[in-house]
Coordinates of C-alpha atoms and ligand atoms in Angstrom, one line a residue:
M1 CA -19.8 32.9 11.3
T2 CA -17.2 31.0 13.3
E3 CA -15.6 27.9 11.8
P4 CA -16.6 24.7 13.6
A5 CA -13.7 23.2 15.6
R6 CA -11.9 20.5 13.6
E7 CA -12.1 17.0 15.1
E8 CA -9.3 15.7 17.2
I9 CA -7.5 12.7 15.5
V10 CA -5.0 10.5 17.4
F11 CA -2.2 8.4 15.7
H12 CA 0.2 6.0 17.3
G13 CA 3.8 5.3 16.2
I14 CA 7.2 4.6 17.7
A15 CA 8.3 6.9 20.5
A16 CA 11.7 8.0 19.2
S17 CA 12.8 11.1 21.1
P18 CA 11.2 12.1 24.5
G19 CA 9.3 15.3 25.1
V20 CA 6.0 16.9 24.3
V21 CA 5.4 19.7 21.9
H22 CA 2.4 21.4 20.5
G23 CA 2.6 23.6 17.4
R24 CA 2.1 24.2 13.7
A25 CA 2.8 21.4 11.3
Y26 CA 5.0 21.8 8.2
L27 CA 4.6 19.1 5.6
Y28 CA 8.0 18.6 4.0
Q29 CA 8.0 16.9 0.6
P30 CA 11.5 17.1 -0.7
N31 CA 10.9 15.4 -4.0
E32 CA 7.8 17.4 -4.9
L33 CA 8.3 19.2 -8.1
D34 CA 6.1 22.1 -9.2
V35 CA 5.8 21.8 -13.0
P36 CA 5.0 25.2 -14.4
C37 CA 2.5 25.8 -17.2
Y38 CA 2.8 28.9 -19.5
R39 CA 2.3 29.9 -23.1
V40 CA 5.2 30.1 -25.6
E41 CA 5.1 32.6 -28.4
S42 CA 5.2 31.1 -31.9
D43 CA 8.6 32.4 -32.9
K44 CA 10.1 30.9 -29.7
L45 CA 8.8 27.4 -30.2
D46 CA 12.0 26.2 -31.9
A47 CA 14.0 27.5 -29.0
E48 CA 11.6 25.7 -26.6
I49 CA 12.2 22.4 -28.5
E50 CA 16.0 23.0 -28.4
R51 CA 15.7 23.5 -24.6
F52 CA 14.0 20.0 -24.5
E53 CA 16.9 18.5 -26.6
Q54 CA 19.4 20.0 -24.2
A55 CA 17.6 18.6 -21.2
I56 CA 17.6 15.2 -22.8
L57 CA 21.3 15.5 -23.3
S58 CA 22.1 16.5 -19.8
T59 CA 19.8 13.8 -18.4
R60 CA 21.5 11.3 -20.6
G61 CA 24.9 12.4 -19.2
Q62 CA 23.6 12.0 -15.6
I63 CA 22.1 8.6 -16.1
T64 CA 25.3 7.4 -17.9
E65 CA 27.5 8.6 -15.1
V66 CA 25.4 6.8 -12.5
R67 CA 25.3 3.7 -14.7
N68 CA 29.1 3.6 -15.0
K69 CA 29.6 4.1 -11.3
I70 CA 27.3 1.3 -10.5
A71 CA 28.8 -1.0 -13.1
A72 CA 32.3 -0.3 -11.7
S73 CA 31.3 -0.9 -8.1
L74 CA 28.5 -3.5 -8.3
G75 CA 28.8 -5.0 -11.8
E76 CA 27.1 -4.8 -15.1
G77 CA 24.0 -6.8 -13.9
E78 CA 23.1 -4.1 -11.3
A79 CA 23.8 -1.3 -13.9
R80 CA 21.2 -2.7 -16.4
I81 CA 18.4 -0.8 -14.9
F82 CA 20.0 2.4 -16.1
D83 CA 20.1 1.0 -19.6
A84 CA 16.4 0.7 -19.4
H85 CA 16.2 4.3 -18.2
L86 CA 18.3 5.4 -21.2
M87 CA 15.9 3.6 -23.5
V88 CA 12.9 5.4 -21.9
L89 CA 14.7 8.8 -22.1
E90 CA 15.5 8.3 -25.8
D91 CA 12.2 6.7 -26.8
S92 CA 11.5 8.4 -30.2
A93 CA 7.7 7.9 -29.9
L94 CA 7.6 9.7 -26.6
I95 CA 10.0 12.5 -27.8
D96 CA 8.0 13.0 -31.0
E97 CA 4.7 13.2 -29.0
V98 CA 6.2 15.9 -26.7
V99 CA 7.5 17.9 -29.7
A100 CA 4.1 17.7 -31.5
E101 CA 2.3 18.7 -28.3
V102 CA 4.5 21.8 -27.8
R103 CA 3.9 22.9 -31.4
K104 CA 0.2 22.3 -31.2
S105 CA -0.6 23.6 -27.7
K106 CA 2.0 26.3 -27.6
N107 CA 2.6 25.4 -24.0
N108 CA 6.0 25.2 -22.4
V109 CA 7.9 21.9 -22.8
E110 CA 8.0 20.7 -19.2
H111 CA 4.2 21.0 -19.0
C112 CA 3.8 19.0 -22.3
Y113 CA 6.4 16.4 -21.3
N114 CA 4.7 15.9 -17.9
D115 CA 1.3 15.4 -19.7
V116 CA 2.8 12.8 -22.2
A117 CA 4.7 11.0 -19.4
L118 CA 1.6 10.8 -17.3
R119 CA -0.4 9.3 -20.3
Y120 CA 2.3 6.7 -20.7
I121 CA 2.3 5.9 -17.0
S122 CA -1.4 5.4 -16.9
F123 CA -1.3 3.3 -20.1
F124 CA 1.4 0.9 -18.7
S125 CA -0.2 0.8 -15.3
S126 CA -3.4 -0.6 -16.8
M127 CA -1.6 -3.5 -18.6
D128 CA -1.9 -7.0 -17.3
D129 CA 1.7 -7.8 -18.3
D130 CA 4.1 -7.6 -15.3
Y131 CA 7.1 -6.6 -17.4
L132 CA 5.2 -3.6 -18.9
K133 CA 3.9 -2.6 -15.4
E134 CA 7.5 -2.5 -14.2
R135 CA 8.3 0.1 -16.9
V136 CA 6.0 2.5 -15.0
T137 CA 8.7 3.0 -12.4
D138 CA 11.3 3.6 -15.1
I139 CA 9.2 6.3 -16.7
Q140 CA 8.5 7.9 -13.4
D141 CA 12.3 8.0 -12.5
V142 CA 13.3 9.3 -15.9
S143 CA 10.6 11.9 -16.1
R144 CA 11.4 13.2 -12.6
R145 CA 15.0 13.6 -13.5
L146 CA 14.3 15.2 -16.9
L147 CA 11.7 17.6 -15.3
H148 CA 14.2 18.6 -12.6
N149 CA 16.7 19.4 -15.4
L150 CA 14.1 21.4 -17.3
V151 CA 12.6 23.3 -14.4
G152 CA 16.1 23.9 -13.1
V153 CA 15.1 24.0 -9.5
K154 CA 17.2 22.8 -6.7
K155 CA 15.7 20.1 -4.5
V156 CA 13.4 21.7 -1.8
D157 CA 15.2 21.7 1.5
L158 CA 14.4 22.8 5.1
S159 CA 16.8 25.7 5.2
H160 CA 14.0 28.2 4.5
L161 CA 11.7 27.2 7.2
K162 CA 10.1 30.5 8.2
E163 CA 8.5 29.8 11.5
P164 CA 9.0 27.3 14.3
S165 CA 7.4 24.1 13.1
I166 CA 6.9 20.5 13.6
I167 CA 8.2 18.7 10.5
I168 CA 6.0 16.0 9.0
C169 CA 7.4 13.9 6.3
A170 CA 7.7 10.4 4.8
D171 CA 11.4 10.2 5.9
L172 CA 14.0 12.6 7.2
T173 CA 17.6 12.1 6.3
P174 CA 20.6 13.5 8.1
S175 CA 21.2 15.8 5.2
D176 CA 17.7 17.2 5.6
T177 CA 18.3 17.8 9.3
A178 CA 21.7 19.3 8.7
A179 CA 19.9 22.1 6.6
I180 CA 17.4 23.0 9.4
D181 CA 17.8 26.0 11.6
R182 CA 17.5 24.1 14.8
H183 CA 15.7 26.9 16.6
K184 CA 12.9 26.5 14.1
L185 CA 12.6 22.7 14.6
L186 CA 10.0 22.0 17.3
G187 CA 9.7 18.3 16.7
F188 CA 9.3 15.8 13.9
V189 CA 7.0 13.0 12.8
T190 CA 7.9 10.6 10.0
D191 CA 6.1 7.8 8.2
L192 CA 9.3 5.6 8.2
G193 CA 12.2 5.2 10.5
G194 CA 13.4 3.5 13.6
K195 CA 14.7 4.5 17.0
T196 CA 18.4 4.6 16.0
S197 CA 18.1 6.5 12.7
H198 CA 20.6 9.4 12.7
S199 CA 17.9 12.0 12.5
V200 CA 16.4 10.5 15.7
I201 CA 19.8 10.5 17.4
M202 CA 20.1 14.2 16.5
A203 CA 16.6 14.9 17.9
R204 CA 17.4 13.2 21.2
S205 CA 20.6 15.1 21.5
L206 CA 18.8 18.4 20.9
R207 CA 15.9 17.3 23.1
I208 CA 13.5 17.6 20.3
P209 CA 10.4 15.3 20.6
A210 CA 10.0 12.9 17.7
V211 CA 7.7 10.1 16.7
V212 CA 8.5 7.8 13.8
G213 CA 7.1 4.7 12.0
M214 CA 3.7 6.4 11.5
H215 CA 3.1 4.7 8.1
D216 CA 1.0 7.3 6.3
V217 CA 0.9 10.3 8.6
S218 CA 2.4 12.5 5.9
E219 CA -0.7 12.0 3.9
R220 CA -3.0 12.9 6.8
I221 CA -1.5 16.1 8.1
R222 CA -1.3 19.4 6.2
T223 CA 1.0 22.4 6.6
G224 CA -0.7 24.7 9.1
D225 CA -2.5 22.0 11.1
Q226 CA -2.2 22.3 14.8
I227 CA -0.6 19.1 16.2
L228 CA 0.7 17.7 19.4
V229 CA 3.6 15.3 19.5
D230 CA 4.2 13.1 22.5
G231 CA 7.6 11.6 22.1
Y232 CA 7.4 9.7 25.4
D233 CA 4.6 7.4 24.2
G234 CA 4.7 7.8 20.5
I235 CA 1.5 9.6 20.1
V236 CA 0.6 12.3 17.5
V237 CA -2.7 14.3 17.8
I238 CA -4.1 16.5 15.1
N239 CA -6.3 19.4 16.5
P240 CA -5.8 18.4 20.2
S241 CA -8.7 19.3 22.4
A242 CA -8.4 21.8 25.3
D243 CA -8.7 18.9 27.7
R244 CA -5.8 17.0 26.0
L245 CA -3.6 20.1 26.0
Y246 CA -4.3 20.6 29.7
Q247 CA -3.4 17.0 30.4
Y248 CA -0.2 17.3 28.5
G249 CA 0.6 20.5 30.3
Q250 CA 0.5 18.5 33.5
I251 CA 2.9 15.9 32.1
A252 CA 5.3 18.5 30.9
G253 CA 5.3 20.0 34.4
E254 CA 6.1 16.7 36.0
R255 CA 8.9 16.0 33.5
L256 CA 10.4 19.4 34.4
K257 CA 10.5 18.4 38.1
L258 CA 12.2 15.1 37.2
D259 CA 14.8 16.9 35.0
N260 CA 15.6 19.2 37.9
I261 CA 16.0 16.2 40.2
F262 CA 18.4 14.5 37.7
K263 CA 20.4 17.7 37.2
S264 CA 20.9 18.0 40.9
V265 CA 23.8 15.5 40.7
L266 CA 25.6 17.0 37.7
N267 CA 28.5 18.3 39.8
E268 CA 28.8 15.2 41.8
P269 CA 31.3 12.5 40.9
S270 CA 30.2 9.9 38.4
E271 CA 30.5 6.7 40.4
S272 CA 28.4 3.9 41.6
S273 CA 27.0 3.9 45.2
D274 CA 29.9 1.6 46.2
G275 CA 32.4 4.1 44.8
Q276 CA 33.4 2.6 41.5
A277 CA 34.3 5.4 39.0
I278 CA 32.4 5.3 35.7
E279 CA 33.4 7.5 32.8
L280 CA 30.5 9.3 31.3
M281 CA 31.4 10.7 27.9
A282 CA 29.4 12.6 25.3
N283 CA 28.4 11.8 21.7
I284 CA 28.7 14.9 19.6
E285 CA 28.6 16.0 16.0
G286 CA 30.3 19.4 16.2
V287 CA 31.4 22.3 18.4
E288 CA 27.8 23.4 19.2
E289 CA 27.1 20.2 21.0
M290 CA 30.4 20.5 22.8
E291 CA 28.8 23.3 24.8
I292 CA 25.8 21.1 25.8
A293 CA 28.2 18.3 26.7
Q294 CA 30.1 20.7 29.0
E295 CA 26.9 22.0 30.6
M296 CA 26.1 18.4 31.4
C297 CA 29.5 17.9 32.9
A298 CA 30.6 15.1 30.5
D299 CA 34.0 13.7 31.2
G300 CA 35.0 14.1 27.5
V301 CA 33.8 13.1 24.1
G302 CA 33.5 9.3 23.5
L303 CA 32.2 9.7 20.0
F304 CA 32.6 12.7 17.7
R305 CA 30.6 11.7 14.6
T306 CA 32.5 13.6 11.8
E307 CA 29.8 13.0 9.2
G308 CA 28.1 16.2 10.4
V309 CA 31.1 18.2 9.3
F310 CA 30.8 16.7 5.8
L311 CA 27.0 17.2 5.6
R312 CA 27.3 20.8 6.7
H313 CA 29.8 21.4 3.9
H314 CA 27.6 19.6 1.4
G315 CA 30.5 17.5 0.2
Y316 CA 34.1 16.7 1.0
P317 CA 35.6 19.7 3.0
S318 CA 39.3 20.5 2.5
E319 CA 41.9 19.5 5.0
E320 CA 42.0 23.0 6.3
A321 CA 38.2 23.2 6.7
Q322 CA 38.1 19.9 8.6
Y323 CA 41.1 20.9 10.7
K324 CA 39.3 24.1 11.7
E325 CA 36.2 22.1 12.8
Y326 CA 38.1 19.4 14.7
S327 CA 40.4 21.9 16.4
A328 CA 37.4 24.0 17.5
V329 CA 36.1 20.9 19.4
V330 CA 39.5 19.9 20.7
Q331 CA 40.2 23.4 22.0
A332 CA 36.7 23.6 23.6
A333 CA 37.4 20.3 25.3
G334 CA 40.6 21.6 27.0
K335 CA 42.3 18.7 28.7
S336 CA 39.4 16.2 28.2
I337 CA 39.6 13.4 25.7
V338 CA 38.0 13.9 22.3
T339 CA 37.5 10.6 20.4
I340 CA 37.2 11.6 16.7
R341 CA 35.6 8.9 14.6
T342 CA 36.7 8.8 10.9
L343 CA 34.0 9.3 8.3
D344 CA 31.0 6.9 8.7
I345 CA 29.2 7.9 5.5
G346 CA 26.6 5.6 4.0
G347 CA 23.4 4.0 5.4
D348 CA 21.1 6.9 6.0
K349 CA 23.8 9.5 5.6
T350 CA 24.7 10.5 2.0
I351 CA 27.0 13.3 1.0
G352 CA 26.1 15.3 -2.1
D353 CA 26.4 13.6 -5.5
T354 CA 29.1 11.1 -4.9
D355 CA 29.9 7.4 -5.4
Q356 CA 28.3 6.4 -2.2
D357 CA 25.2 8.4 -3.0
E358 CA 23.9 5.4 -4.9
D359 CA 24.3 3.1 -1.9
S360 CA 22.0 3.8 1.0
S361 CA 22.3 0.2 2.3
F362 CA 23.6 -0.2 5.9
M363 CA 25.4 -3.3 4.6
G364 CA 27.0 -1.6 1.6
F365 CA 29.9 0.6 0.7
R366 CA 29.9 2.7 3.9
A367 CA 32.2 3.9 6.7
I368 CA 35.7 2.4 6.7
R369 CA 34.9 0.5 3.5
F370 CA 34.2 3.7 1.7
C371 CA 37.3 5.4 3.2
L372 CA 39.6 2.5 2.2
G373 CA 38.2 2.6 -1.3
N374 CA 38.8 6.4 -1.4
P375 CA 42.2 6.8 0.1
K376 CA 42.5 10.5 -0.9
I377 CA 39.3 11.4 1.1
F378 CA 40.5 9.2 4.0
K379 CA 44.0 10.6 4.2
T380 CA 42.7 14.1 4.0
Q381 CA 40.6 13.4 7.1
L382 CA 43.4 11.6 8.9
R383 CA 45.7 14.6 8.3
A384 CA 43.1 17.0 9.6
I385 CA 42.5 14.9 12.7
L386 CA 46.2 14.4 13.4
R387 CA 46.9 18.1 13.1
A388 CA 44.0 18.8 15.5
S389 CA 45.6 16.3 18.0
A390 CA 48.5 18.8 18.5
S391 CA 46.3 21.0 20.6
G392 CA 44.6 18.6 22.9
N393 CA 43.8 15.1 24.0
V394 CA 42.6 13.4 20.9
K395 CA 41.9 9.7 20.2
L396 CA 41.1 8.4 16.7
M397 CA 38.5 5.7 16.0
Y398 CA 37.5 3.7 12.9
P399 CA 33.9 2.8 12.3
M400 CA 32.5 -0.5 10.9
I401 CA 35.7 -2.6 11.2
S402 CA 34.8 -6.1 10.1
G403 CA 38.2 -7.8 10.2
L404 CA 41.9 -7.6 10.7
H405 CA 42.7 -6.7 7.1
E406 CA 40.7 -3.5 7.2
L407 CA 42.1 -2.5 10.5
R408 CA 45.7 -3.0 9.3
K409 CA 45.0 -1.2 6.1
A410 CA 43.5 1.8 8.0
N411 CA 46.6 1.9 10.3
E412 CA 48.9 1.8 7.3
Y413 CA 47.3 4.9 5.9
L414 CA 47.6 6.5 9.3
A415 CA 51.3 5.7 9.4
E416 CA 51.8 7.1 5.9
V417 CA 50.0 10.3 6.9
K418 CA 52.1 10.6 10.1
L419 CA 55.3 10.4 7.9
E420 CA 54.0 13.1 5.5
L421 CA 53.1 15.4 8.3
S422 CA 56.5 15.0 10.0
D423 CA 58.2 15.7 6.7
E424 CA 56.1 18.8 6.2
G425 CA 56.9 20.0 9.8
H426 CA 53.3 19.8 11.1
A427 CA 52.8 19.2 14.8
F428 CA 50.6 16.3 15.9
D429 CA 50.4 13.7 18.6
A430 CA 52.7 11.0 17.4
N431 CA 51.3 8.6 20.0
I432 CA 47.7 9.3 19.3
E433 CA 45.6 6.4 20.6
V434 CA 43.7 4.5 18.0
G435 CA 40.5 2.5 18.5
A436 CA 38.0 0.5 16.6
M437 CA 34.3 0.4 16.9
I438 CA 32.8 -3.1 17.5
E439 CA 29.6 -2.9 15.6
I440 CA 29.8 -5.8 13.2
P441 CA 29.3 -9.3 14.5
S442 CA 32.4 -10.6 12.8
A443 CA 34.5 -8.1 14.7
A444 CA 32.7 -9.1 18.0
M445 CA 33.9 -12.6 17.3
I446 CA 37.6 -11.7 16.9
I447 CA 38.3 -9.2 19.6
D448 CA 41.5 -11.2 20.4
L449 CA 42.8 -10.8 16.8
L450 CA 41.9 -7.1 16.6
A451 CA 43.2 -6.1 20.0
P452 CA 46.9 -6.1 19.2
E453 CA 46.3 -3.5 16.5
V454 CA 44.5 -0.9 18.6
D455 CA 44.5 0.9 22.0
F456 CA 40.8 0.7 22.7
F457 CA 37.4 -0.5 21.5
S458 CA 34.0 1.1 21.6
I459 CA 30.8 -0.9 21.1
G460 CA 28.4 0.6 18.6
T461 CA 25.2 -1.1 19.6
N462 CA 23.0 0.8 17.1
D463 CA 24.6 -1.1 14.2
L464 CA 25.6 -4.2 16.2
I465 CA 21.9 -4.9 17.0
Q466 CA 20.7 -4.4 13.5
Y467 CA 23.3 -6.8 12.1
L468 CA 22.8 -9.4 14.8
M469 CA 19.1 -9.4 14.3
A470 CA 19.1 -8.8 10.5
A471 CA 16.7 -5.9 11.2
D472 CA 17.4 -2.7 9.5
R473 CA 17.6 0.1 12.1
L474 CA 15.5 2.4 9.8
N475 CA 12.7 0.0 9.0
D476 CA 9.7 0.5 11.2
Q477 CA 8.2 -2.8 9.9
V478 CA 10.9 -4.8 11.6
A479 CA 11.3 -2.5 14.5
H480 CA 9.8 -5.2 16.8
L481 CA 12.9 -7.4 15.9
Y482 CA 15.4 -4.7 16.8
E483 CA 15.6 -5.7 20.4
P484 CA 18.5 -4.7 22.6
A485 CA 17.2 -7.1 25.2
H486 CA 17.3 -10.1 22.9
P487 CA 19.4 -13.0 24.5
A488 CA 21.6 -13.0 21.4
V489 CA 22.4 -9.3 21.9
L490 CA 23.0 -9.7 25.6
R491 CA 25.3 -12.7 25.2
T492 CA 27.3 -10.9 22.5
L493 CA 27.7 -7.8 24.6
K494 CA 28.8 -9.9 27.6
A495 CA 31.2 -11.8 25.4
I496 CA 32.8 -8.7 24.0
I497 CA 33.2 -6.9 27.3
T498 CA 34.5 -10.1 29.1
K499 CA 37.1 -10.6 26.4
C500 CA 38.3 -7.0 26.5
R501 CA 38.6 -7.2 30.3
E502 CA 40.6 -10.4 29.9
L503 CA 42.9 -8.8 27.4
N504 CA 43.1 -5.6 29.5
I505 CA 42.0 -3.4 26.7
P506 CA 39.7 -0.5 27.4
I507 CA 36.1 -1.0 26.3
S508 CA 33.3 1.6 26.2
V509 CA 29.8 1.6 24.7
C510 CA 28.7 4.5 22.5
G511 CA 25.5 3.2 20.9
E512 CA 22.1 4.6 22.0
I513 CA 21.5 2.0 24.7
A514 CA 24.3 3.6 26.7
G515 CA 21.9 6.6 27.3
D516 CA 19.1 4.4 28.5
P517 CA 19.4 3.9 32.3
I518 CA 18.0 0.4 32.2
Y519 CA 20.7 -0.8 29.8
A520 CA 23.4 1.4 31.4
S521 CA 23.1 -0.7 34.6
L522 CA 23.5 -3.9 32.6
L523 CA 26.5 -2.6 30.6
L524 CA 28.2 -1.6 33.8
G525 CA 27.4 -4.9 35.4
M526 CA 29.0 -6.7 32.4
G527 CA 32.2 -4.8 33.1
A528 CA 32.1 -1.7 30.9
N529 CA 33.3 1.3 32.8
S530 CA 32.9 4.0 30.2
L531 CA 29.7 5.0 28.5
S532 CA 29.3 7.6 25.7
L533 CA 25.9 9.0 25.2
T534 CA 23.8 11.9 24.0
S535 CA 24.5 14.8 26.5
S536 CA 20.9 15.5 27.1
L537 CA 20.5 12.0 28.7
L538 CA 23.6 12.4 30.8
P539 CA 21.9 13.8 34.0
E540 CA 19.4 10.9 34.2
V541 CA 22.1 8.2 33.6
K542 CA 24.4 9.8 36.1
Y543 CA 21.6 10.0 38.7
F544 CA 20.9 6.4 38.3
I545 CA 24.5 5.2 38.3
R546 CA 25.1 6.9 41.6
K547 CA 22.3 4.7 43.0
I548 CA 23.6 1.4 41.7
D549 CA 25.6 -1.0 43.7
M550 CA 28.1 -2.8 41.4
D551 CA 27.7 -6.2 42.9
Q552 CA 24.0 -5.9 42.4
A553 CA 24.5 -4.9 38.8
K554 CA 26.7 -8.0 38.3
G555 CA 24.0 -10.1 39.8
L556 CA 21.4 -8.5 37.5
V557 CA 23.5 -9.5 34.5
D558 CA 23.7 -13.1 35.6
E559 CA 20.0 -13.1 36.2
V560 CA 18.9 -11.6 32.9
L561 CA 21.2 -13.9 31.0
T562 CA 19.0 -16.7 32.1
I563 CA 15.8 -15.1 30.9
N564 CA 14.7 -16.1 27.4
D565 CA 12.1 -13.5 26.7
P566 CA 13.3 -10.0 25.8
I567 CA 10.0 -8.5 27.2
Q568 CA 10.7 -10.1 30.6
V569 CA 14.3 -8.9 30.4
V570 CA 13.1 -5.3 30.0
S571 CA 10.6 -5.6 32.9
R572 CA 13.3 -7.0 35.1
L573 CA 15.7 -4.1 34.1
E574 CA 12.9 -1.6 34.7
E575 CA 12.2 -3.1 38.1
F576 CA 15.9 -2.9 39.0
R577 CA 15.9 0.8 38.0
K578 CA 12.8 1.5 40.1
E579 CA 14.3 -0.3 43.1
A580 CA 17.5 1.7 42.8
V581 CA 16.0 5.2 42.3
G582 CA 12.8 4.8 44.3
T583 CA 9.8 7.1 43.6
L584 CA 10.9 10.4 42.4
I585 CA 7.6 12.2 41.8
N586 CA 4.0 11.0 42.0
E587 CA 4.1 9.0 38.7
Ligands
PEP1 C1 26.5 2.7 16.6 O1 26.4 2.1 15.6 O2 26.1 2.3 17.7 C2 27.1 4.0 16.6 C3 27.4 4.6 17.8 O3 27.4 4.6 15.4 P1 26.3 5.2 14.5 O4 25.0 5.3 15.2 O5 26.8 6.5 14.0 O6 26.2 4.2 13.4
MG2 MG1 27.5 2.6 13.9

């Protein structure tokens, strides 16, 4: 008997990384814990209970450590939640119940603990009292931690993916993606997330289709389901019909034709139709992406995100390990510029079990704030970057500068490190150019004050937009507010670029909008003449730039700055793109 064909189900989300893929789904649940259940012999029951006591002790140690870190960085008020966790952990009624259950049932302690904790959770959940209801989360947190200690398993990760799959999950962090064998990653679909999350940026750079902001898709798709992901329009289809697959086959064919048209200009100069040279640089995370950048004829590297190096090492790599990674990129780049950005950890990127692990806020202790608060880590990285500068054309860039004080402090550390390296006889580029990212509104307002301290600026629109709009770049529920075409964003970009031109300080743009042809024309019209983007988008942007007349691009800027509605701005930019490139295929 043949199984009836399962029904096709279509979901809509946010189109995050272009492309279409059809394949097997893999449901990734990183926090899922398999609690084992087995019998314990009578003479081993004491040892089983001792195991429980040991697990309580280590859990106590972990919670106290986190508590103290939070108290030191954020204050006693914020740390109080962990006092509540300690009370739950050491609740004698709960402990006694678990011990009694182990002795009575002769089952292993994790199974008994899980049972008792679930009973407490269901009891508190049914209460009318809000305070008691809140205790449910405390019990869930504590029991998860204690069970992890008892079961002794490492968190599940994606490094063991057996076959090429489309990853389905609630959320995908950069440390998750760092673990994946990229040849096995066909695409991904997440419940949460926005267009500029770092996992999405990685997907775009590897040309892996992705759809995010699907709300509850991870509860609807199972491992092994056949799914189709359309990263152009943000569509995910479970059990796609033969008709649908045929239709998408046609779309893929058309896209291939377009890609070939774009690639036809790769060896041509990067300049506007009236001959103005535009620097097209690549955003990379390591030496592998350097190869793609070169295939796409990038003029150099405008942004080397060094967080990838740290994530791959699962912690803070030594100076030597970092030096190796940076040098590999610098050497591969030959004479071209490599702009190495100092560690921008925090937000959606966390490294191992460290101080910043507790702070996943984009407005918290991240990037240069973290580095200035951890001089040892910062100076180790500066040493490695400076040493790598001896073998090529390196620039150094600080992320998340918010004011003059931070910039001066960072430069002081740089000066100290230069002295140390000279004393130790290490070679480095003593005149290395230093730049700051402009990605915080406060920095955008004081370009004139920051300019004397640096050699160049680069606008990080991914962050700048989220801070200007107060719309978290990862939160799909406010994704509609994250609008690059908002008049506030356009005016800010224009003001930054105009000020830099006035002061004669080089300005480039390295946020994701630099890789979107419709915004690229606007940025060039505003006066930026260097863009840094994901290499995979370089052919299309170059193709378009070669069709743009600069006077027309300037006119476009004046025109859109008078439009109040972001949707109308986008249609005008789209129209401008179409006018410039004409019809390429029968769209
Ligand atoms: C940006 O914010 O635009 C940027 C390029 O940096 P990141 O995306 O790494 O925060
Ligand atoms: Mg940024």
